[in-house]
Each structure stands twice: as C-alpha cells, then as structure tokens.
Coordinates of C-alpha atoms in Angstrom, one line a residue:
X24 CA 51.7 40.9 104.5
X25 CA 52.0 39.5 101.1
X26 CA 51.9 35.9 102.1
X27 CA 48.3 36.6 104.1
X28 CA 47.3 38.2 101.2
X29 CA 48.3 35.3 98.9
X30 CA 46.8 32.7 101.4
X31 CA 43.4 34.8 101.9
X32 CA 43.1 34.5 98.0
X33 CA 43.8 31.0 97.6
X34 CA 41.2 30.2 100.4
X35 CA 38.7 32.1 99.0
X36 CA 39.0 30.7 95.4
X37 CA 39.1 27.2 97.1
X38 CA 35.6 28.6 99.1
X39 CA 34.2 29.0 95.4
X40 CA 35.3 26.6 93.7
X41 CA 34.5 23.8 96.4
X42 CA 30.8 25.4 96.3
X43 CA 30.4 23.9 93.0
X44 CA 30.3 20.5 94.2
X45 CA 28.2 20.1 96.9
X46 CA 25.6 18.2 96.0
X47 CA 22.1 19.6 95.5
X48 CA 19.2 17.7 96.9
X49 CA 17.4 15.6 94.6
X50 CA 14.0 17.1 94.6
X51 CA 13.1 20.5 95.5
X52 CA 10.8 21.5 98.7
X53 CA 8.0 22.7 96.5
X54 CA 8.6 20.3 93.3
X55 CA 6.1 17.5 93.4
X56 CA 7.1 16.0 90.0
X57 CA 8.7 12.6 90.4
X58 CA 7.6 9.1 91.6
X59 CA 5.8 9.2 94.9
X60 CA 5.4 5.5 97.1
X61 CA 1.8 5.5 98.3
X62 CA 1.8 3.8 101.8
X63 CA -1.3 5.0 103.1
X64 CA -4.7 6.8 102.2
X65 CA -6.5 8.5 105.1
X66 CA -10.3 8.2 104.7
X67 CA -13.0 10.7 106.1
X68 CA -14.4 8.7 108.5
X69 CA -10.2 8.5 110.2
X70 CA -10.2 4.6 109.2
X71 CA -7.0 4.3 107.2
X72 CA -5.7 1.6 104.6
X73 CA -1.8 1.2 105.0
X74 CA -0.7 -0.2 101.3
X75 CA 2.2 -3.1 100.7
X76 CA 4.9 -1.7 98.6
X77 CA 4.6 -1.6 94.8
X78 CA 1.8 1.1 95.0
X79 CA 3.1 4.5 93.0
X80 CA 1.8 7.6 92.5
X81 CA 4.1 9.7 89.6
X82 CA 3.7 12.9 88.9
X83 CA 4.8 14.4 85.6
X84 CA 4.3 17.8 84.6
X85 CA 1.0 17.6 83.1
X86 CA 0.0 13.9 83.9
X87 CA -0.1 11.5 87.0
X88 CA 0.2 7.8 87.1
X89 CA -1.7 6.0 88.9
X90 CA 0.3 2.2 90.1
X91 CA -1.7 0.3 91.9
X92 CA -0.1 -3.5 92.7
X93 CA -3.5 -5.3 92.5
X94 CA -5.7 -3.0 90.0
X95 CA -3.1 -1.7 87.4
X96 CA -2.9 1.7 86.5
X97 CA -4.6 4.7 85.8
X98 CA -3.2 7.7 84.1
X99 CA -4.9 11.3 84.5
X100 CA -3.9 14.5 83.0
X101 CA -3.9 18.3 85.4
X102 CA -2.6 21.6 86.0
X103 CA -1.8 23.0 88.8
X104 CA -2.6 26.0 90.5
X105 CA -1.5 27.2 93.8
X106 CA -1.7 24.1 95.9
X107 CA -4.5 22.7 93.6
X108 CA -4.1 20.3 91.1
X109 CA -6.8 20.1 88.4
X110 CA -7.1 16.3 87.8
X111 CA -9.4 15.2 84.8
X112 CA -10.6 12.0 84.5
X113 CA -13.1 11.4 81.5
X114 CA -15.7 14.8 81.3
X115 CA -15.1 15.1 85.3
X116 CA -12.6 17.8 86.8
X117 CA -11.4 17.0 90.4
X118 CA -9.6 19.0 92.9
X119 CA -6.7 17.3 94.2
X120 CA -5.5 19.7 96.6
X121 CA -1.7 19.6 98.3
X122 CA -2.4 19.7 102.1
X123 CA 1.4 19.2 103.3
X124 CA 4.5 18.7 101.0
X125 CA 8.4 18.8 101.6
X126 CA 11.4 17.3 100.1
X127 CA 10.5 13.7 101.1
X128 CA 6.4 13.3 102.0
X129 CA 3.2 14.5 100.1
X130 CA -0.3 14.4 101.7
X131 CA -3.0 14.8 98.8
X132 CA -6.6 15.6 99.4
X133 CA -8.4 13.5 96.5
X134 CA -12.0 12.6 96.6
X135 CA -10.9 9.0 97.4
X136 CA -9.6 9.9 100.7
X137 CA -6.1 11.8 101.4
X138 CA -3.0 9.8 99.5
X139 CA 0.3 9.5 101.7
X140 CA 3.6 9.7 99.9
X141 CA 6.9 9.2 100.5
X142 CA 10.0 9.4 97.8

C-alpha cells in the first residue's frame, strides 16, 4: 500500500510540474496586438485585390501601422471597444470593426474595403 501511495504522489507532482512547460500559444484568441500580414482586402462590390508579401498591418495597443510595399506607411492611433476599433486619422474618426478573429486570421471592416490577415 505504501509503495502505490508513494508512486501516486510522485506522478502527480510530475503531472504539476510537467504542466509548467507546455508551451502557451503565442497569441491569444481574442488578442489582436501583434504584426498582421495583409494578403487580401475584400471590396464592396466582391472584387478583391490579393497583395504580394511585404504588406503589414501592426497593431499596438493604442496605434496601428500601416506597411504598405509600394506606398510606405501610415500610422493611426484607436481604442477599442467591443469589436470596434476607433481609428483616427487627422480630425476624422473611423470605425474599423473586427468581423472574424482567432489565433491566426483577422478580417477588418475598414472603410477601404475588409483587410485579410494572417500572423
């Protein structure tokens, strides 16, 4: 009896201790801070424009960067609520609002058409 004891304790402090080194996922399900590709913005008229690589979107936690390959960048600051970011650019407040998001893909409504991210 004493040695199931013994080796029911040793496996559970294994079970805790090995918990403390699996490896948490890099970004969390609702965090949309980080650097975001852009491969494709979605128009309303369903035409589409699939970008080359080198376009970024980054997303800070109360500015975005803007990386376009051919036109430079553009840097804006927001606040979120809910699953709408504030975005102001000069005197003008937009609505950029978060229509899907998960670990790995963001889809954001902006008045230019909807922005397609992957990390």
């Amino acid at each position: 009896m004493k040695s199931i004891l013994k080796m029911l304790s040793v496996t559970f402090l294994f079970l805790i201790f090995s918990l403390g080194y699996i490896p948490k996922s890099s970004a969390n399900k609702d965090e949309i801070n980080g650097k975001w590709q852009l491969t494709e913005v979605q128009y309303e008229d369903d035409s589409s424009n699939f970008l080359d690589g080198g376009n970024f979107v980054v997303i800070e936690d109360t500015r975005i960067i803007e990386i376009f390959l051919k036109q430079g960048r553009k840097t804006y600051s927001y606040y979120r609520e809910d699953k709408i970011l504030y975005v102001t650019s000069g005197d003008e407040i937009m609505e950029w609002k978060i229509q899907s998001l998960d670990s790995f893909n963001l889809h954001l409504k902006t008045p230019i058409g909807v922005y397609i991210l992957k990390r």
